[in-house]
PDB file of C-alpha atoms in Angstrom:
ATOM      1  CA  MET C   2      16.797-120.427 -33.513  1.00 89.00           C
ATOM      2  CA  PRO C   3      17.993-117.092 -31.979  1.00 94.00           C
ATOM      3  CA  ILE C   4      18.765-116.781 -28.492  1.00 94.00           C
ATOM      4  CA  PRO C   5      16.476-114.234 -26.468  1.00 97.00           C
ATOM      5  CA  LEU C   6      18.801-111.337 -25.205  1.00 98.00           C
ATOM      6  CA  LEU C   7      18.041-108.645 -22.890  1.00 98.00           C
ATOM      7  CA  ILE C   8      20.170-105.428 -22.793  1.00 98.00           C
ATOM      8  CA  CYS C   9      18.964-103.929 -19.117  1.00 98.00           C
ATOM      9  CA  ASP C  10      20.603-100.464 -19.069  1.00 97.00           C
ATOM     10  CA  ASP C  11      19.222 -97.249 -17.967  1.00 96.00           C
ATOM     11  CA  SER C  12      20.789 -95.001 -20.696  1.00 96.00           C
ATOM     12  CA  ASN C  13      19.841 -95.012 -24.503  1.00 96.00           C
ATOM     13  CA  MET C  14      23.220 -94.565 -25.291  1.00 95.00           C
ATOM     14  CA  ALA C  15      24.476 -97.274 -23.312  1.00 95.00           C
ATOM     15  CA  ARG C  16      21.892 -99.672 -24.773  1.00 96.00           C
ATOM     16  CA  LYS C  17      22.615 -98.761 -28.378  1.00 96.00           C
ATOM     17  CA  GLN C  18      26.080 -99.291 -27.903  1.00 96.00           C
ATOM     18  CA  VAL C  19      26.359-102.594 -26.363  1.00 97.00           C
ATOM     19  CA  THR C  20      23.628-103.563 -29.567  1.00 97.00           C
ATOM     20  CA  ARG C  21      26.355-102.293 -31.814  1.00 96.00           C
ATOM     21  CA  SER C  22      29.227-103.750 -30.054  1.00 96.00           C
ATOM     22  CA  LEU C  23      27.163-107.397 -30.473  1.00 96.00           C
ATOM     23  CA  PRO C  24      29.088-109.794 -33.093  1.00 94.00           C
ATOM     24  CA  ALA C  25      27.395-108.947 -36.414  1.00 90.00           C
ATOM     25  CA  ASP C  26      26.693-113.055 -36.997  1.00 90.00           C
ATOM     26  CA  TRP C  27      25.312-113.602 -33.652  1.00 93.00           C
ATOM     27  CA  ASP C  28      21.619-114.961 -33.954  1.00 95.00           C
ATOM     28  CA  VAL C  29      19.784-112.945 -30.814  1.00 96.00           C
ATOM     29  CA  ASP C  30      16.428-111.870 -30.568  1.00 97.00           C
ATOM     30  CA  ILE C  31      16.840-108.677 -28.495  1.00 98.00           C
ATOM     31  CA  THR C  32      14.428-107.042 -25.816  1.00 98.00           C
ATOM     32  CA  TYR C  33      15.295-103.908 -24.315  1.00 98.00           C
ATOM     33  CA  ALA C  34      14.701-102.818 -20.584  1.00 98.00           C
ATOM     34  CA  VAL C  35      15.292 -99.325 -19.119  1.00 97.00           C
ATOM     35  CA  ASN C  36      15.415-100.304 -15.433  1.00 97.00           C
ATOM     36  CA  GLY C  37      15.398-103.123 -13.206  1.00 97.00           C
ATOM     37  CA  VAL C  38      11.860-103.857 -12.916  1.00 98.00           C
ATOM     38  CA  GLU C  39      11.299-104.059 -16.746  1.00 98.00           C
ATOM     39  CA  GLY C  40      14.480-106.155 -16.746  1.00 97.00           C
ATOM     40  CA  ILE C  41      12.972-108.724 -14.389  1.00 97.00           C
ATOM     41  CA  GLU C  42       9.868-108.882 -16.071  1.00 97.00           C
ATOM     42  CA  ALA C  43      11.044-109.251 -19.012  1.00 98.00           C
ATOM     43  CA  ILE C  44      13.138-112.563 -17.715  1.00 97.00           C
ATOM     44  CA  ARG C  45      10.351-113.780 -15.893  1.00 97.00           C
ATOM     45  CA  GLU C  46       8.155-113.883 -19.267  1.00 97.00           C
ATOM     46  CA  GLY C  47      11.031-115.755 -20.892  1.00 95.00           C
ATOM     47  CA  LYS C  48      12.634-113.224 -22.919  1.00 96.00           C
ATOM     48  CA  ALA C  49      15.915-113.235 -21.533  1.00 96.00           C
ATOM     49  CA  GLU C  50      18.235-116.354 -21.894  1.00 95.00           C
ATOM     50  CA  MET C  51      21.098-114.212 -21.500  1.00 97.00           C
ATOM     51  CA  VAL C  52      21.078-110.754 -20.060  1.00 98.00           C
ATOM     52  CA  PHE C  53      23.698-107.824 -20.097  1.00 98.00           C
ATOM     53  CA  LEU C  54      23.018-105.738 -16.898  1.00 98.00           C
ATOM     54  CA  ASP C  55      24.201-102.144 -15.951  1.00 97.00           C
ATOM     55  CA  LEU C  56      24.415-102.203 -12.096  1.00 96.00           C
ATOM     56  CA  THR C  57      23.307 -98.162 -11.595  1.00 93.00           C
ATOM     57  CA  MET C  58      19.613 -97.938 -12.745  1.00 94.00           C
ATOM     58  CA  PRO C  59      16.597 -96.500 -11.097  1.00 91.00           C
ATOM     59  CA  GLU C  60      13.637 -98.240  -9.578  1.00 93.00           C
ATOM     60  CA  MET C  61      15.529-101.488  -9.366  1.00 96.00           C
ATOM     61  CA  ASP C  62      19.814-101.730  -9.539  1.00 96.00           C
ATOM     62  CA  GLY C  63      21.222-104.673 -11.148  1.00 96.00           C
ATOM     63  CA  TYR C  64      22.192-105.835  -7.455  1.00 97.00           C
ATOM     64  CA  GLU C  65      18.900-106.321  -7.193  1.00 97.00           C
ATOM     65  CA  VAL C  66      17.803-107.593 -10.463  1.00 98.00           C
ATOM     66  CA  LEU C  67      20.663-110.656  -9.972  1.00 97.00           C
ATOM     67  CA  GLU C  68      19.169-111.485  -6.419  1.00 97.00           C
ATOM     68  CA  LEU C  69      16.191-111.815  -7.856  1.00 97.00           C
ATOM     69  CA  ILE C  70      17.107-114.265 -10.971  1.00 97.00           C
ATOM     70  CA  LYS C  71      18.492-116.507  -8.062  1.00 95.00           C
ATOM     71  CA  THR C  72      16.299-116.497  -5.399  1.00 96.00           C
ATOM     72  CA  GLU C  73      13.358-117.161  -8.067  1.00 97.00           C
ATOM     73  CA  GLY C  74      15.543-119.731  -9.654  1.00 96.00           C
ATOM     74  CA  HIS C  75      15.794-118.493 -13.275  1.00 95.00           C
ATOM     75  CA  LYS C  76      18.436-119.442 -15.550  1.00 92.00           C
ATOM     76  CA  ALA C  77      19.491-116.543 -17.290  1.00 95.00           C
ATOM     77  CA  ILE C  78      23.216-116.109 -18.220  1.00 97.00           C
ATOM     78  CA  VAL C  79      24.120-112.660 -16.891  1.00 98.00           C
ATOM     79  CA  ILE C  80      27.258-110.491 -17.900  1.00 97.00           C
ATOM     80  CA  VAL C  81      27.355-107.196 -16.162  1.00 97.00           C
ATOM     81  CA  ILE C  82      27.911-104.384 -17.876  1.00 96.00           C
ATOM     82  CA  SER C  83      29.195-101.377 -15.524  1.00 93.00           C
ATOM     83  CA  GLY C  84      31.101 -98.176 -14.807  1.00 90.00           C
ATOM     84  CA  ASP C  85      31.181 -99.053 -11.272  1.00 84.00           C
ATOM     85  CA  ILE C  86      35.008-101.142 -11.788  1.00 82.00           C
ATOM     86  CA  GLN C  87      35.695-101.030  -7.843  1.00 87.00           C
ATOM     87  CA  PRO C  88      36.508-104.418  -7.054  1.00 90.00           C
ATOM     88  CA  GLU C  89      33.679-104.826  -4.312  1.00 93.00           C
ATOM     89  CA  ALA C  90      31.377-104.272  -7.051  1.00 92.00           C
ATOM     90  CA  ARG C  91      32.840-107.043  -9.452  1.00 92.00           C
ATOM     91  CA  ASP C  92      33.268-109.660  -6.200  1.00 95.00           C
ATOM     92  CA  ARG C  93      29.623-108.877  -5.241  1.00 95.00           C
ATOM     93  CA  VAL C  94      28.092-109.597  -8.863  1.00 96.00           C
ATOM     94  CA  MET C  95      30.315-112.837  -9.136  1.00 96.00           C
ATOM     95  CA  ALA C  96      28.624-113.600  -5.699  1.00 96.00           C
ATOM     96  CA  LEU C  97      25.175-113.345  -7.176  1.00 96.00           C
ATOM     97  CA  GLY C  98      26.084-115.422  -9.858  1.00 96.00           C
ATOM     98  CA  ALA C  99      26.957-113.001 -12.830  1.00 97.00           C
ATOM     99  CA  LEU C 100      29.179-115.088 -15.727  1.00 97.00           C
ATOM    100  CA  GLU C 101      31.507-112.250 -16.198  1.00 96.00           C
ATOM    101  CA  PHE C 102      31.842-108.365 -15.379  1.00 95.00           C
ATOM    102  CA  ILE C 103      32.671-105.974 -18.001  1.00 94.00           C
ATOM    103  CA  LYS C 104      33.334-102.512 -17.661  1.00 92.00           C
ATOM    104  CA  LYS C 105      31.863 -99.403 -19.559  1.00 92.00           C
ATOM    105  CA  PRO C 106      32.371 -97.984 -22.141  1.00 90.00           C
ATOM    106  CA  ILE C 107      31.975-101.671 -23.834  1.00 92.00           C
ATOM    107  CA  ASN C 108      34.672-102.800 -26.175  1.00 89.00           C
ATOM    108  CA  LYS C 109      33.611-104.843 -28.941  1.00 93.00           C
ATOM    109  CA  GLU C 110      36.698-107.061 -28.932  1.00 94.00           C
ATOM    110  CA  LYS C 111      36.221-107.652 -25.408  1.00 92.00           C
ATOM    111  CA  LEU C 112      32.740-108.616 -25.440  1.00 95.00           C
ATOM    112  CA  ALA C 113      33.966-111.093 -28.490  1.00 95.00           C
ATOM    113  CA  GLU C 114      36.208-112.842 -26.243  1.00 95.00           C
ATOM    114  CA  VAL C 115      34.099-113.217 -23.121  1.00 95.00           C
ATOM    115  CA  LEU C 116      31.439-114.769 -25.516  1.00 95.00           C
ATOM    116  CA  HIS C 117      33.968-116.832 -27.218  1.00 95.00           C
ATOM    117  CA  ARG C 118      35.292-117.908 -23.662  1.00 94.00           C
ATOM    118  CA  TYR C 119      32.231-119.302 -22.413  1.00 93.00           C
ATOM    119  CA  GLY C 120      31.032-121.323 -25.539  1.00 92.00           C
ATOM    120  CA  LEU C 121      28.278-118.659 -25.875  1.00 90.00           C
ATOM    121  CA  LEU C 122      28.956-117.609 -29.740  1.00 83.00           C
TER     122      LEU C 122
END
């Protein structure tokens, strides 16, 4: 049974890059969101057991999405993929419940290593 996966990023190019970086044999059903509002709606609708989340987006940023996931008690596993590589950003998302933080542009090997490390692949 495929894993419901949400890719939430306001950049079409980034969404495509993440999609192309997914392991070929990973059985996922992908939903896309272009901002945090769409992202949290998809999570509430059960379309995201796993989330690849950007931080800087219009309408609702990744931090706000993480806060809502936490306060609403959703069980989604979140990996943040962001160009904001400041240590404070990483610390903040980890404190909000993110599993991991990967810097943009995403590296296919790094993504596979993270998925293997946490037993997600």
